[in-house]
GROMACS .gro file of C-alpha atoms in nm:
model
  253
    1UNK     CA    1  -0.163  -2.506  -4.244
    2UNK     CA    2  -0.048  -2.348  -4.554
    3UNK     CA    3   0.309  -2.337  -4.493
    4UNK     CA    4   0.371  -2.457  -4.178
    5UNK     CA    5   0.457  -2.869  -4.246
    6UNK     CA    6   0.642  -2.752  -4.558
    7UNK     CA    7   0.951  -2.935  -4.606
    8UNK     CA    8   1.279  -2.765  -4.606
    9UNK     CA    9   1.294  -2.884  -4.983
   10UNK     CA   10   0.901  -2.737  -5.048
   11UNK     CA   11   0.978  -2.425  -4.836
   12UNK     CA   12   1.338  -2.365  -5.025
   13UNK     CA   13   1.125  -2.446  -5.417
   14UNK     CA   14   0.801  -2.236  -5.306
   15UNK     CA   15   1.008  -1.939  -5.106
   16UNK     CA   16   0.903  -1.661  -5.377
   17UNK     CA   17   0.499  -1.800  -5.330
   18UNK     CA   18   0.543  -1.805  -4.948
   19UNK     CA   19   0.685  -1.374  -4.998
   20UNK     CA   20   0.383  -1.346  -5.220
   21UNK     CA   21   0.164  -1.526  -4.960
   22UNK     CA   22   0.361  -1.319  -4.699
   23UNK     CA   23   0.287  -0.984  -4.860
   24UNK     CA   24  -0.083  -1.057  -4.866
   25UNK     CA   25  -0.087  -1.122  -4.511
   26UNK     CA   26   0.153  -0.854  -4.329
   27UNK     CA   27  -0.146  -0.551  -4.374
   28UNK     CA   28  -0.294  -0.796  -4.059
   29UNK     CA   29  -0.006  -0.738  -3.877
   30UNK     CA   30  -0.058  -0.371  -3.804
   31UNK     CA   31  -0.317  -0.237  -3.554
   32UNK     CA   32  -0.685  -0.290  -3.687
   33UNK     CA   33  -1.058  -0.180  -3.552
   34UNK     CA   34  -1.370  -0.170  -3.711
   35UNK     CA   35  -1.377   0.187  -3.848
   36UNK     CA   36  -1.026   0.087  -4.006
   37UNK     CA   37  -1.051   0.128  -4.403
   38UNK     CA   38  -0.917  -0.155  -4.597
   39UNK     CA   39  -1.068  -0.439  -4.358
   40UNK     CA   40  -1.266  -0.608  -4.653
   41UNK     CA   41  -0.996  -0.583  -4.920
   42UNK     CA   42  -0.744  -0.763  -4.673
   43UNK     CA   43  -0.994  -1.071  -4.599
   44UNK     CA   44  -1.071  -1.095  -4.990
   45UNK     CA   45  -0.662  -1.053  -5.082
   46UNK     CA   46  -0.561  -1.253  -4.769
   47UNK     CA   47  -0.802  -1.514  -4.837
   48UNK     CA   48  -0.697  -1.536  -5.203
   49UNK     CA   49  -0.344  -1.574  -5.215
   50UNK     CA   50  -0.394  -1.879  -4.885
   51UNK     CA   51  -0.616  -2.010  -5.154
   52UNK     CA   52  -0.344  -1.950  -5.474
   53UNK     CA   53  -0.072  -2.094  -5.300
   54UNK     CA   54  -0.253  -2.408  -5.142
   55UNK     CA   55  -0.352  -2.474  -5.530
   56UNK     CA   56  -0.010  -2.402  -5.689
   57UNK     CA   57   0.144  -2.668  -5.345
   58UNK     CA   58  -0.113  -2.940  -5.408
   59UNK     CA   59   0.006  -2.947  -5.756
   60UNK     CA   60   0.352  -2.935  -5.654
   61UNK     CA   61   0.276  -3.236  -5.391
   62UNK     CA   62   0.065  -3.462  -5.629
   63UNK     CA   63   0.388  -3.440  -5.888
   64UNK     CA   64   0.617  -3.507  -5.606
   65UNK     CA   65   0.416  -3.814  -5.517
   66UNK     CA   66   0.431  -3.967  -5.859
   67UNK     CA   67   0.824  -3.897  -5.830
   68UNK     CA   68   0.836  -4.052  -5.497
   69UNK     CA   69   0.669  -4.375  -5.606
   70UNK     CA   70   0.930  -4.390  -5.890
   71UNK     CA   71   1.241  -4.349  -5.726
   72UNK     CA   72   1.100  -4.580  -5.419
   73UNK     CA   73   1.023  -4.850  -5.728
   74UNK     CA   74   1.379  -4.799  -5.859
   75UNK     CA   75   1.525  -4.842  -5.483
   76UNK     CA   76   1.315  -5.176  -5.421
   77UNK     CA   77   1.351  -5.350  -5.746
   78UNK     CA   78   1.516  -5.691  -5.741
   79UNK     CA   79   1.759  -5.750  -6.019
   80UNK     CA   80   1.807  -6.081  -5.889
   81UNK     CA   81   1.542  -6.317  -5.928
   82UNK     CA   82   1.469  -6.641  -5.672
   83UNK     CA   83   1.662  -6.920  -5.740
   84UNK     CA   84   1.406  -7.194  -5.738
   85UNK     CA   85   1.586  -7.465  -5.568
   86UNK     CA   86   1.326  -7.728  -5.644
   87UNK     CA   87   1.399  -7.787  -5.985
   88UNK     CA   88   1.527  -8.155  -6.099
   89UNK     CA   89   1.771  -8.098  -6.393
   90UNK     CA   90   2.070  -7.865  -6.307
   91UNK     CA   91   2.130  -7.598  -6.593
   92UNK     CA   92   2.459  -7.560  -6.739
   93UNK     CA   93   2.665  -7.229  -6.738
   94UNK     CA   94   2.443  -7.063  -6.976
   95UNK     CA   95   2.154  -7.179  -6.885
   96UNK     CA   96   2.223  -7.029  -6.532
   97UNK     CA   97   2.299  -6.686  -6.683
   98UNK     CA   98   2.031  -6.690  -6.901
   99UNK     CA   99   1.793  -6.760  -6.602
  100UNK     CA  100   1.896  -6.439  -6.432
  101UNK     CA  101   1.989  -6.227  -6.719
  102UNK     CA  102   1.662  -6.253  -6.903
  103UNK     CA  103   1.494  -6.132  -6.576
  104UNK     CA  104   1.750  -5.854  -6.532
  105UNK     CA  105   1.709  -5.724  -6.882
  106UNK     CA  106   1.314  -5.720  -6.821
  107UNK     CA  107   1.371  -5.525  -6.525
  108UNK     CA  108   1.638  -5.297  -6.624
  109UNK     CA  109   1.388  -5.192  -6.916
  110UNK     CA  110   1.071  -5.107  -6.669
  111UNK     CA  111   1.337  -4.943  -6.436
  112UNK     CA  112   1.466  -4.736  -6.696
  113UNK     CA  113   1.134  -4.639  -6.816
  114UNK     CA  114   1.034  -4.532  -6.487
  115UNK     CA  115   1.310  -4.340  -6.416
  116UNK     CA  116   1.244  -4.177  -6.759
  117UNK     CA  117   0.918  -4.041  -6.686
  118UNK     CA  118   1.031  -3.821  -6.350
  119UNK     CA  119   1.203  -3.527  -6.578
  120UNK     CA  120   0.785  -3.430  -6.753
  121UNK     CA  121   0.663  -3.412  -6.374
  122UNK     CA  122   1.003  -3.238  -6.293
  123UNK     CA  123   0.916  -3.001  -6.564
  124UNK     CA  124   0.574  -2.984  -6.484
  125UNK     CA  125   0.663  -2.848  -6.139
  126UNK     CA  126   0.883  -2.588  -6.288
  127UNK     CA  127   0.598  -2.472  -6.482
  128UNK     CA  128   0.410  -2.421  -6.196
  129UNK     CA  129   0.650  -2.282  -5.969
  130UNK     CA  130   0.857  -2.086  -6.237
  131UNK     CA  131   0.641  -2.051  -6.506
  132UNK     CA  132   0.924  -2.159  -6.737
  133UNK     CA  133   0.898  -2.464  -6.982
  134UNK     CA  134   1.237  -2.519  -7.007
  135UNK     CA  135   1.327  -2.781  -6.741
  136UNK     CA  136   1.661  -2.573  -6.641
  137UNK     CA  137   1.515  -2.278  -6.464
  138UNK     CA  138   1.767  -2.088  -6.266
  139UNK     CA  139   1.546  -2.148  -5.957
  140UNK     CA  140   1.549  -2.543  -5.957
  141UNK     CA  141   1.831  -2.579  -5.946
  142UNK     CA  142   1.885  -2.687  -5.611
  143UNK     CA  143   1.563  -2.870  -5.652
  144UNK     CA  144   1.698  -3.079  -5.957
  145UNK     CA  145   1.989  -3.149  -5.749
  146UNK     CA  146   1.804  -3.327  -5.446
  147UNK     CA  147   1.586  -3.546  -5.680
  148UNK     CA  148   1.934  -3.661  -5.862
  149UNK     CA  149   2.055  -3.741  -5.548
  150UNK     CA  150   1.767  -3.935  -5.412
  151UNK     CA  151   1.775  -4.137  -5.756
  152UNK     CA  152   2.170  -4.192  -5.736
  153UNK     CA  153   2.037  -4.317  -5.390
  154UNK     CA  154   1.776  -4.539  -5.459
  155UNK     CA  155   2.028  -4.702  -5.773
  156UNK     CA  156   2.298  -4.792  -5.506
  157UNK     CA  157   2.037  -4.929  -5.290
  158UNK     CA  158   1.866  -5.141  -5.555
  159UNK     CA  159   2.275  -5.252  -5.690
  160UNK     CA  160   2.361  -5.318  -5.319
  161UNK     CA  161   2.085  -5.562  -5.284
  162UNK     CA  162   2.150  -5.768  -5.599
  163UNK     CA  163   2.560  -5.792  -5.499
  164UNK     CA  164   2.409  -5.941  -5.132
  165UNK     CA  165   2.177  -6.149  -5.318
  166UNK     CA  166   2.464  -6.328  -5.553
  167UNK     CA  167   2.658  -6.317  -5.229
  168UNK     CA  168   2.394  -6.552  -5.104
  169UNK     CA  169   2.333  -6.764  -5.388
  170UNK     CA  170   2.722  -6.847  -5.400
  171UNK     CA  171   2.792  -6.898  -5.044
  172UNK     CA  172   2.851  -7.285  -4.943
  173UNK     CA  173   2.755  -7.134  -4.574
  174UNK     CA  174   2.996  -7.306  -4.271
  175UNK     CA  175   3.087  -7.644  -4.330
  176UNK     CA  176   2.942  -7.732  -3.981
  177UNK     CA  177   2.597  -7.697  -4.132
  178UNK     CA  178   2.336  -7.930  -3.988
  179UNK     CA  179   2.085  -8.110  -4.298
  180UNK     CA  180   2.073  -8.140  -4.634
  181UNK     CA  181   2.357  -8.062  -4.868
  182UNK     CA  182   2.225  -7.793  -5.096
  183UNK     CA  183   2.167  -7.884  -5.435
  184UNK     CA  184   2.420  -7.782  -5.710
  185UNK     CA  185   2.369  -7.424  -5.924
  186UNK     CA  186   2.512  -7.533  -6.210
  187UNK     CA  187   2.727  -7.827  -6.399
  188UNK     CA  188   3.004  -7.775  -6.558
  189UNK     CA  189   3.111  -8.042  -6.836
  190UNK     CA  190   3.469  -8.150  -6.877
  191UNK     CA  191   3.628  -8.348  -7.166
  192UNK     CA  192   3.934  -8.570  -7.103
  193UNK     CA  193   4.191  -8.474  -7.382
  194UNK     CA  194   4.485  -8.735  -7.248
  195UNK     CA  195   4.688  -8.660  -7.089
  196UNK     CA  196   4.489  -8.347  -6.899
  197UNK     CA  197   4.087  -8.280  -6.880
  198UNK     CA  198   4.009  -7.965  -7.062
  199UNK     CA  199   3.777  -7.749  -6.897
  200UNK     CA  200   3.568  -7.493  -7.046
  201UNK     CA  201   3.569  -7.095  -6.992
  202UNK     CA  202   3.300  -7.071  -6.783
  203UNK     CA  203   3.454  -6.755  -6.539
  204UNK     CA  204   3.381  -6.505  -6.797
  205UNK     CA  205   2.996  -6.532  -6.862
  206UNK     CA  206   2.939  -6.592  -6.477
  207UNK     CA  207   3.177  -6.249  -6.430
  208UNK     CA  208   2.922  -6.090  -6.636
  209UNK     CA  209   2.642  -6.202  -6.502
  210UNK     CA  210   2.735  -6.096  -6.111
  211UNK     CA  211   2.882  -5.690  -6.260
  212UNK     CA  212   2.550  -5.562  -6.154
  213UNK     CA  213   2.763  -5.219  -6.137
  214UNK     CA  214   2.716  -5.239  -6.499
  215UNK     CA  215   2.337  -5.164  -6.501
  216UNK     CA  216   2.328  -4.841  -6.365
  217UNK     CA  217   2.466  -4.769  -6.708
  218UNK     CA  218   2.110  -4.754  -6.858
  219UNK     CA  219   2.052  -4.453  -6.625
  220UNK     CA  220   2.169  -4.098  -6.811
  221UNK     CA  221   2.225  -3.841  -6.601
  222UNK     CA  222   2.104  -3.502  -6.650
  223UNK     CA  223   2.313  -3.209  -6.731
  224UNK     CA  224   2.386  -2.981  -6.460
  225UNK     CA  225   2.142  -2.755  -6.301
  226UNK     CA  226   1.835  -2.932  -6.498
  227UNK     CA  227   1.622  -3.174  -6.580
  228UNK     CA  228   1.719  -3.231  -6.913
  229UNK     CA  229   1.905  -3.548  -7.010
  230UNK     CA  230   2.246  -3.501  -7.110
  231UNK     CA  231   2.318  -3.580  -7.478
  232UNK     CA  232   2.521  -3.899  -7.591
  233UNK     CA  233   2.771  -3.788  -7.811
  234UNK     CA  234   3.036  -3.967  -7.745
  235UNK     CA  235   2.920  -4.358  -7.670
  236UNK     CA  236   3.144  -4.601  -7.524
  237UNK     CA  237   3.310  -4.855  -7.680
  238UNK     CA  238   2.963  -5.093  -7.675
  239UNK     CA  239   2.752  -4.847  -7.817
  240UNK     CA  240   2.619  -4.772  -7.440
  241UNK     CA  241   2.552  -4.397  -7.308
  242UNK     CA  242   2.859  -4.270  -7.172
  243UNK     CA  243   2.725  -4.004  -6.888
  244UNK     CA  244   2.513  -4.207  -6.656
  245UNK     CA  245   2.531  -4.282  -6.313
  246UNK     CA  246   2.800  -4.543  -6.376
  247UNK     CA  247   3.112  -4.373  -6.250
  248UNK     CA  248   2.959  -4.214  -5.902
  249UNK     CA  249   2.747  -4.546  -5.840
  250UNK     CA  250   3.123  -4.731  -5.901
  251UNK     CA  251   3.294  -4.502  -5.698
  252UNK     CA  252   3.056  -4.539  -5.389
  253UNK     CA  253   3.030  -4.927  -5.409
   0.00000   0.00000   0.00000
C-alpha cells in the first residue's frame, strides 16, 4: 500500500503528503452511484495524488537506503585490526602502535567520509518533502534528530567493539590454560645503568593507542534542528574540531 507499512519516522516526515493524499481520497467516502457527477474527476485526482505520493516516498526510501548503508558501515567498522599471531620477529613499542594506528587512521578517514556524505541525501530529502534547500527546514527537524541519533548509535557501537577487541588482545586469559603459551605482543628493551635498569616510557604511546574514545572526535556534529555541520570556531588545543560527538560518546561509555 501507499501508506500503510510507513514507518512511524516516514509517516511523522511525509504527514502533510499523506493530508494531501487524504484530501484526494475523502470525496470516496461519501455515498456514490452511477448518475453521481464528479465520478471521473475523483478516479483521475484519486489516482494521481496515490501516484504523486508513491513517487515523492520512493525517493524518500532510495535516500534513506543510501543513509542506512552508511550509518550500518560506520556501526560495523573495525578500528582494530587482527593481530597476526604468526609472525616471527616481535615488534617493539612503536612498531606495535604503528601496526594498529596506521590501520585506524585509514579507517577513521573512509569512516569520516562516509559519514560526510549523509547531510546531501539528508538535504535531498528535504527538498523533496519540503521543497526547501536549506538543510534546516522547520519540518525536519525531528527527522534530523533520529538520523543523529542512529549515527551517535552506530559510533558507540563501532568504539565499543574496538575497547573489547584491545580487551582481548591484552588479556593473559586464566592461568589454568591448557596449550601453548601465547606468543609475546611486544618487547620492551631495558638498559642496565648500575646500580638500577632503566626502563623506557613505553605507557604513554600504548595509552594512546587503546583511547579509541578519541576517534569519535573526527565526527562534527550538526547544529541543532539541521543538517548542517556546525562550524569550528573555536578548535581545541590540537587543532581538532571541538563540537563532535566526543563528549556524549564519552559520557555514555
Amino acid at each position: 500500500t501507499a501508506v500503510g507499512d510507513l514507518s512511524p519516522v516516514q509517516q511523522k516526515l511525509l504527514a502533510t503528503h499523506i493530508e494531501k493524499l487524504d484530501k484526494c481520497l475523502r470525496p470516496g467516502l461519501n455515498p456514490l452511484n452511477w448518475n453521481s457527477l464528479g465520478i471521473d474527476t475523483f478516479i483521475t485526482d484519486g489516482h494521481k495524488g496515490v501516484q504523486d505520493f508513491k513517487s515523492i516516498r520512493d525517493q524518500v526510501e532510495k535516500s534513506e537506503q543510501v543513509i542506512e548503508s552508511c550509518v550500518s558501515y560506520i556501526e560495523n567498522a573495525r578500528l582494530v585490526r587482527e593481530f597476526d599471531w604468526r609472525r616471527q620477529d616481535v615488534m617493539d613499542v612503536q612498531e606495535f602502535c604503528e601496526y594498529f594506528t596506521k590501520h585506524q587512521e585509514k579507517e577513521l578517514d573512509g569512516l569520516v567520509k562516509k559519514y560526510e556524505s549523509i547531510s546531501p541525501f539528508l538535504a535531498k530529502i528535504e527538498e523533496v518533502t519540503c521543497n526547501s534547500k536549506s538543510s534546516m527546514a522547520e519540518q525536519m527537524k525531528e527527522y534530523y534528530l533520529y538520523w543523529e541519533r542512529r549515527i551517535f548509535n552506530a559510533i558507540t557501537t563501532m568504539l565499543i567493539r574496538g575497547m573489547a577487541s584491545f580487551r582481548t588482545l591484552f588479556s593473559t586469559g586464566p592461568s589454568s590454560q591448557i596449550g601453548p603459551k601465547r606468543p609475546p605482543l611486544f618487547r620492551i628493551k631495558v638498559d642496565f645503568n648500575p646500580p638500577e635498569p632503566v626502563v623506557p616510557q613505553f605507557q604513554q604511546p600504548l595509552w594512546k593507542l587503546i583511547k579509541l574514545m578519541d576517534c569519535s572526535r573526527q565526527f562534527v556534529r550538526w547544529m541543532h534542528g539541521t543538517c548542517q555541520f556546525a562550524p569550528q570556531t573555536a578548535a581545541e588545543d590540537d587543532g581538532r574540531p571541538n563540537f563532535t560527538f566526543y563528549k556524549d560518546v564519552s559520557k555514555n561509555a
